Structures are given as C-alpha cells and as structure tokens.
Coordinates of N, CA and C in Angstrom, one line a residue:
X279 N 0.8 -1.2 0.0 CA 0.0 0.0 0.0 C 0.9 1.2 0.0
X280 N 0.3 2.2 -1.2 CA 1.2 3.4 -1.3 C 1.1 4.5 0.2
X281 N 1.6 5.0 0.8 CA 1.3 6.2 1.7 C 1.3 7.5 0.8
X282 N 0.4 8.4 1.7 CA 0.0 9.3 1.3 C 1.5 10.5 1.5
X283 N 1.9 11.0 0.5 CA 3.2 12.0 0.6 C 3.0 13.3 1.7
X284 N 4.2 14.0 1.8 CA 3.7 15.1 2.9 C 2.6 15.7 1.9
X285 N 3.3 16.3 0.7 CA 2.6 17.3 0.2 C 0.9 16.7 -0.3
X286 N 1.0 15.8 -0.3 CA -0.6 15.2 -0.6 C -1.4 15.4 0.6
X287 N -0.5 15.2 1.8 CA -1.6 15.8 3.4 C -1.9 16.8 3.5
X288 N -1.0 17.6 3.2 CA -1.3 19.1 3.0 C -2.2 19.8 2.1
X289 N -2.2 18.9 1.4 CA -3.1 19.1 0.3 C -5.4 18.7 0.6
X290 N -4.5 17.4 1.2 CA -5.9 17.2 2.0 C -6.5 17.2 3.3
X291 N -5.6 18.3 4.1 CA -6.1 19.4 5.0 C -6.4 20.4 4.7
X292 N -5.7 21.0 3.2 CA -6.2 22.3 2.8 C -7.8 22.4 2.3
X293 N -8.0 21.1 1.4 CA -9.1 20.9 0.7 C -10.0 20.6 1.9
X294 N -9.9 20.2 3.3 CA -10.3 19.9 4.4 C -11.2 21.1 4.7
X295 N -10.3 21.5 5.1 CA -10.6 23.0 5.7 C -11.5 24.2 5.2
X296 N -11.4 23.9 3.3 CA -12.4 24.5 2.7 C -13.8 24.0 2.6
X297 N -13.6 22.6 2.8 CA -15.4 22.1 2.8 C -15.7 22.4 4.5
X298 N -15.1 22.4 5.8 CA -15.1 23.3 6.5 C -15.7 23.9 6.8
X299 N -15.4 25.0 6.6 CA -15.3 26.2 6.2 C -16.7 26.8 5.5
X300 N -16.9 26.6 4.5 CA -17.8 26.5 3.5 C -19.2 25.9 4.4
X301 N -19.1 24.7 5.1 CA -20.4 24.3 5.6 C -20.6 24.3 6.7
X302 N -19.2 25.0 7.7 CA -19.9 25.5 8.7 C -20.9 26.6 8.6
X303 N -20.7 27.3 7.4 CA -21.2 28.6 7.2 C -22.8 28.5 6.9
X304 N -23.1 27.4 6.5 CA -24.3 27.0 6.2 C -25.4 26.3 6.9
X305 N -24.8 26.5 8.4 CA -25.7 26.4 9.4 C -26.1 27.6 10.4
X306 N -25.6 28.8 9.6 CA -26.0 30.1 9.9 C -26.2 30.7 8.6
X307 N -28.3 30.8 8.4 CA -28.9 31.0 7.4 C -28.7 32.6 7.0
X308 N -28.5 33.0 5.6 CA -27.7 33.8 5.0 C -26.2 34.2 5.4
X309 N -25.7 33.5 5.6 CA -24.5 33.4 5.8 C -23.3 33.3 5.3
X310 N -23.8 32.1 4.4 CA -22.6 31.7 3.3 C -23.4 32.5 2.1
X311 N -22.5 32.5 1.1 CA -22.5 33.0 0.0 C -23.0 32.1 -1.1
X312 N -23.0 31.0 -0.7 CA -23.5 30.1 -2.0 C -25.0 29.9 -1.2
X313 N -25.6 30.1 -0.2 CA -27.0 29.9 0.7 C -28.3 29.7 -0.5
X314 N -28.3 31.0 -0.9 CA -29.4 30.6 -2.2 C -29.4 29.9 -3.1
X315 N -27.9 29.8 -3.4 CA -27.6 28.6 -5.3 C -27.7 27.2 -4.7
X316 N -27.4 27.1 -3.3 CA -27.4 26.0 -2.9 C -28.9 25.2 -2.7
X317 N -29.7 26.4 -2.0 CA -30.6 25.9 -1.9 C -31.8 25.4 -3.4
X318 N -31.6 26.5 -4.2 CA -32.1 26.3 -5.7 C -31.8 24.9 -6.1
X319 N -30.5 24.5 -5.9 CA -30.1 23.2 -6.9 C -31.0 22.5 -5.8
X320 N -31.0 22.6 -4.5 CA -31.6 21.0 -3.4 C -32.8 21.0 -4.2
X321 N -33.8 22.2 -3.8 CA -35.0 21.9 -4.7 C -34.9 21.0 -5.9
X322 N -33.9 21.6 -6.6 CA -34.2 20.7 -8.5 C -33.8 19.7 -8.0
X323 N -32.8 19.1 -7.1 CA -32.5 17.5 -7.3 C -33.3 16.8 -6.5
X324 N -34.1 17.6 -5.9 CA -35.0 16.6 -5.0 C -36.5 17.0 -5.1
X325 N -36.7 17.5 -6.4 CA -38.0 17.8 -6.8 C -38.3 18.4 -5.5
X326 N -38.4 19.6 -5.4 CA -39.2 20.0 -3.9 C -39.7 19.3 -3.0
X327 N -38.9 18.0 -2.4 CA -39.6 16.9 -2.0 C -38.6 17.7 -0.5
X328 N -37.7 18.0 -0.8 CA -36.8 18.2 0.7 C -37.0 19.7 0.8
X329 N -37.4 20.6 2.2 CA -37.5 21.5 2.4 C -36.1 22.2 2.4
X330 N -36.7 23.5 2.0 CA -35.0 23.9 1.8 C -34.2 24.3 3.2
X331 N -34.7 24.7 4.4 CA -34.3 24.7 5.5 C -33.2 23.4 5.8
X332 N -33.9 22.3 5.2 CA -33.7 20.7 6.1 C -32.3 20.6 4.8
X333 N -33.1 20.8 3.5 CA -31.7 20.6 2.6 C -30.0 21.3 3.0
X334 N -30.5 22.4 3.3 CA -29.3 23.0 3.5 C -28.2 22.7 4.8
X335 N -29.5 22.3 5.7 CA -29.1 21.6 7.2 C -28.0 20.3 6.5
X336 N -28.5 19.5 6.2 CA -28.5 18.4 5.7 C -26.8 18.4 4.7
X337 N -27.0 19.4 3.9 CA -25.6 20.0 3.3 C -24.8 20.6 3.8
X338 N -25.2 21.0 5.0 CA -24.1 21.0 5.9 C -23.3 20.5 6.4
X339 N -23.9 19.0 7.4 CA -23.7 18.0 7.7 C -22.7 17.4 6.9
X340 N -22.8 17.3 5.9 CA -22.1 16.7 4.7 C -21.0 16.9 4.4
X341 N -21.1 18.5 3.8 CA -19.9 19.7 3.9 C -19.1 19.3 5.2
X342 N -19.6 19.3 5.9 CA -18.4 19.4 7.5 C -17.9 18.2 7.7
X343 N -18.8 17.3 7.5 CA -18.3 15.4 7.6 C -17.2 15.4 6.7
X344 N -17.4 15.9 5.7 CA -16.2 15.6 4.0 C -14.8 16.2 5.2
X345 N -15.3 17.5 5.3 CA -13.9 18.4 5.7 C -13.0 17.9 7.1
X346 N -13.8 17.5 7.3 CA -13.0 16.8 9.1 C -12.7 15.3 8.7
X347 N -13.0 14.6 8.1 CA -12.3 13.3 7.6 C -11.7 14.0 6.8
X348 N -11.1 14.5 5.9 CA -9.5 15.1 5.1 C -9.0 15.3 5.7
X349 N -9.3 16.5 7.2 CA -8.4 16.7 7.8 C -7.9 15.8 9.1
X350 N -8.4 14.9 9.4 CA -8.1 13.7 10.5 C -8.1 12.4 9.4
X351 N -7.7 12.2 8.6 CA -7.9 11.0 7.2 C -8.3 10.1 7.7
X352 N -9.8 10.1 7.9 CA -10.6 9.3 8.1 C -11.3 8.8 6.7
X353 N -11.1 7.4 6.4 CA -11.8 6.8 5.6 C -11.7 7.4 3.9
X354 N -10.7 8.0 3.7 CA -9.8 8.4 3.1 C -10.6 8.2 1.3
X355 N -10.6 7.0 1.2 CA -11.2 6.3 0.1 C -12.5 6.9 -0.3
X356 N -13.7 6.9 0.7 CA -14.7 6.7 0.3 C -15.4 8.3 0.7
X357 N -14.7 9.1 1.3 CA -14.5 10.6 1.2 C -14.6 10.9 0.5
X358 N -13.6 10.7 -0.5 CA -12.8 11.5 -1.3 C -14.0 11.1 -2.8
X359 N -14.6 10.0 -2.4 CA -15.8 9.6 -3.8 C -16.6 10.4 -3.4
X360 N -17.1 10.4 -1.9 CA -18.5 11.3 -1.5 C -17.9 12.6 -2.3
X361 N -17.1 13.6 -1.8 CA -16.7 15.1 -2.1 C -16.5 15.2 -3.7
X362 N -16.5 13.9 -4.2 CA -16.1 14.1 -6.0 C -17.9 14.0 -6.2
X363 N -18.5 13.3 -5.6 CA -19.8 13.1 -6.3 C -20.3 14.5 -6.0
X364 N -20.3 14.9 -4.8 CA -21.0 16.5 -4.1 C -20.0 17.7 -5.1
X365 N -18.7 17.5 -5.5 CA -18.5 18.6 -6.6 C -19.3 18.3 -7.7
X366 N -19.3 16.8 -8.3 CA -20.2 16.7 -9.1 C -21.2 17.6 -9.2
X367 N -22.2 17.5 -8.7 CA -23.3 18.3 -8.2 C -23.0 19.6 -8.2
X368 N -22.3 20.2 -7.9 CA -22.2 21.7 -7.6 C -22.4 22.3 -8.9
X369 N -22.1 21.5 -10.2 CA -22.2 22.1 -11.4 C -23.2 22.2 -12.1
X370 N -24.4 21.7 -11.2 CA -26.0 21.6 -12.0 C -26.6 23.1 -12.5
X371 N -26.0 23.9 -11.5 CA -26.5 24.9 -11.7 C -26.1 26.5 -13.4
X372 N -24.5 25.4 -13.5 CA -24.1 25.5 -14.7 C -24.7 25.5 -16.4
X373 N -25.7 24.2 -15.8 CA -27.0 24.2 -16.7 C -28.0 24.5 -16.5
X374 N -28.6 24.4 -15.5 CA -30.3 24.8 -15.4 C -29.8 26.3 -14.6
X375 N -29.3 26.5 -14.4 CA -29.3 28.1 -14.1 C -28.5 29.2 -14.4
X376 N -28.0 29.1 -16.0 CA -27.3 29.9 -16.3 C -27.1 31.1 -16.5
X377 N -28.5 31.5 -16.2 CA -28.6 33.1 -15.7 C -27.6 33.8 -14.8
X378 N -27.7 32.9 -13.7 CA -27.0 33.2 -12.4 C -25.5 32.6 -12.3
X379 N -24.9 32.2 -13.6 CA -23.5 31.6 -13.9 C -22.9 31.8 -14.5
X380 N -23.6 32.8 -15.8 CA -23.0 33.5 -16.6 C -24.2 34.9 -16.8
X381 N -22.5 36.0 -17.8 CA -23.4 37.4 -17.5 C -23.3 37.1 -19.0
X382 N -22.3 36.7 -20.2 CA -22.8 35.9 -21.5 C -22.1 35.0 -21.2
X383 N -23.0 33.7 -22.0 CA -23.1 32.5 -22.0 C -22.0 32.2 -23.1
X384 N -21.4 31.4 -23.3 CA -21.0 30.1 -22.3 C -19.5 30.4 -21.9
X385 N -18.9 31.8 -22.1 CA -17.7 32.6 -21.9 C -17.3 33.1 -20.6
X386 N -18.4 34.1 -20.3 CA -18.5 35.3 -19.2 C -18.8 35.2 -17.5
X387 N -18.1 34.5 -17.3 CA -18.6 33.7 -15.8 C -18.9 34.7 -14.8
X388 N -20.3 34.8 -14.4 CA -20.2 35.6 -12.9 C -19.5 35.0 -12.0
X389 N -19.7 35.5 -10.6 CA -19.1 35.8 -9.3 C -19.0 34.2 -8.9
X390 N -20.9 33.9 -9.3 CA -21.5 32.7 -9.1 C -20.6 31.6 -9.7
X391 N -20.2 31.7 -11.2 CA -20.0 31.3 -12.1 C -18.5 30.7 -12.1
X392 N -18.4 31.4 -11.5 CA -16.3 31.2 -11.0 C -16.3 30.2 -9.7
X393 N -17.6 30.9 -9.0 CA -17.4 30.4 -7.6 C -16.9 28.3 -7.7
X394 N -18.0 27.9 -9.1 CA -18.6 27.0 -9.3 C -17.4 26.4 -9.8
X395 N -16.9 27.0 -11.3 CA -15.6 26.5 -11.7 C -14.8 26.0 -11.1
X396 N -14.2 26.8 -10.1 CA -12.8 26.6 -9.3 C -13.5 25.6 -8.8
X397 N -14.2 24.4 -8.9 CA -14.2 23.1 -8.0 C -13.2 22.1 -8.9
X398 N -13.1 22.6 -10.4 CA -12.8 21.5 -10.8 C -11.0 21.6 -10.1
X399 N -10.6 22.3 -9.8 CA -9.5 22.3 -9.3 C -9.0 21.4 -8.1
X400 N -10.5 21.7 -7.3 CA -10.6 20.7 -6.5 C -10.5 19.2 -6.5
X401 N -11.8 19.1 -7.8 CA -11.3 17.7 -8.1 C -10.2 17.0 -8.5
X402 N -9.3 18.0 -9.1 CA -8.3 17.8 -9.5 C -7.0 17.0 -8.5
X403 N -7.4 18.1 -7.4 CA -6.6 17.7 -6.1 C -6.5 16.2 -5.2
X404 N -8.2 16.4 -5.6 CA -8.9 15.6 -4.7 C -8.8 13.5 -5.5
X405 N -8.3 13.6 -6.7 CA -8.2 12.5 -7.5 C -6.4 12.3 -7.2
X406 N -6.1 13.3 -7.4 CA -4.2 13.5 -7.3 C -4.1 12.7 -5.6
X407 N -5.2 13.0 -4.2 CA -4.4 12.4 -3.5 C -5.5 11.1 -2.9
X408 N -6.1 10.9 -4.1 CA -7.0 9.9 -3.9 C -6.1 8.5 -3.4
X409 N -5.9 7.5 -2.4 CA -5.0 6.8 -2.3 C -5.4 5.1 -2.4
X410 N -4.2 5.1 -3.5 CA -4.2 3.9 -4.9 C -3.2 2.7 -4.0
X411 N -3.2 1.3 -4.3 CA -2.4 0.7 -4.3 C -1.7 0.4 -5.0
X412 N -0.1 0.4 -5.2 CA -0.1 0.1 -7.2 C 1.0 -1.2 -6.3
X413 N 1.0 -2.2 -5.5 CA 1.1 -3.4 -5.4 C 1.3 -4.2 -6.9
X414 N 0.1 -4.3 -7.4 CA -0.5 -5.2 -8.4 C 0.6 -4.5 -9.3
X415 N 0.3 -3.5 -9.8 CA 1.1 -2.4 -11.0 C 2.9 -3.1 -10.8
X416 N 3.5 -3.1 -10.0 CA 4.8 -3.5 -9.9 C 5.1 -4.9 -10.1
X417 N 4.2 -5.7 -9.5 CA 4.5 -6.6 -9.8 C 4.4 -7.5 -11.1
X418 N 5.4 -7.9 -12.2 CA 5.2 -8.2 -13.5 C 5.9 -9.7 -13.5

C-alpha cells in the first residue's frame, strides 16, 4: 500500500478546511454566499420533496463530515468519492441556471460562475491524492 506523501496531506487538509469552512457557514442562514444557489439546486434535485431549510441543514452536515475526515484521514477512500460526487453536483447549476452563472453564456462567468468553476480544481486535487495501491502495477 502506497502512503499518502507530505505534500498530498497538505493538500488534503487544505481541501479539508475548505469544505469546513464553506459548511460551517451554512448552518447560519444567510450566511454563506453560496445559501441561495445551494438551496435552488436542493430543490431541482429533490423535486421540492426536501425542504429547503432541512436541505441546507442536511448539506451541511455533509460539507463538514467531508472536511473533518481530510483533515483527521478518516476513511480516506470513500470521502474523497463522497466530495467528488457532491462537486459533481455543484455544477448543476451550470446548466439549469445559467442566468446566475454566466453574464454571456458560455464565456463570461459571474461571481457565481467562477465560484462554481474553481471546483474543478478541487477535483483535481482531490483524484491526485485519492489513495491507490499500485502493489498489483509493480509486480510483472
């Protein structure tokens, strides 16, 4: 089994700290900055079936769970799928709401629009310190 490098801890305490960060904020309503886009997308993906109070609660929980296992590497593996599926998601709004993601389409990114982008960076990170066995790979 590979170990995780310094710079890859560092990396997933940084990324830690931002989901954090981000969903502590979202258990004090208007607070975070993404509060409304967050709650718009719960509605679309859960047909108005989850209240947006409970969705947001609920994405919090989540947000803060992801961020405290990166930063204590808890369960490392199956984190790092949860927080790739949940950036997933972050980009719904890309399409069904491109009003509020672009000021012209498909170029001009708002505030919103950047906010959203810069995840792929994340995932970026977040695949880079995803932790692989390459056992099998060496041995020929």
């Amino acid at each position: 089994m590979v170990r995780l490098s310094q710079n890859g801890r560092i990396l997933g305490i940084s990324i830690g700290i931002i989901y954090l960060w981000f969903g502590m904020l979202k258990f004090f309503p208007g607070l975070s900055p993404a509060d409304i886009l967050a709650k718009q997308t719960i509605s679309l993906l859960t047909f108005n079936l989850i209240p947006e109070n409970v969705g947001i609660l609920l994405l919090a929980i989540i947000e803060v769970g992801i961020g405290l296992c990166l930063i204590f590497k808890i369960q490392l593996k199956k984190v790092i799928v949860a927080a790739l599926a949940h950036l997933a998601l972050t980009f719904i709004p890309v399409v069904f709401f491109p009003e509020i993601s672009f000021s012209h389409a498909p170029f001009s990114l708002t505030l919103v629009g950047q906010y959203i982008i810069k995840n792929i960076v994340i995932i970026s990170a977040l695949l880079l310190i995803y932790p692989r066995s390459y056992e099998n790979l060496t041995q020929r």
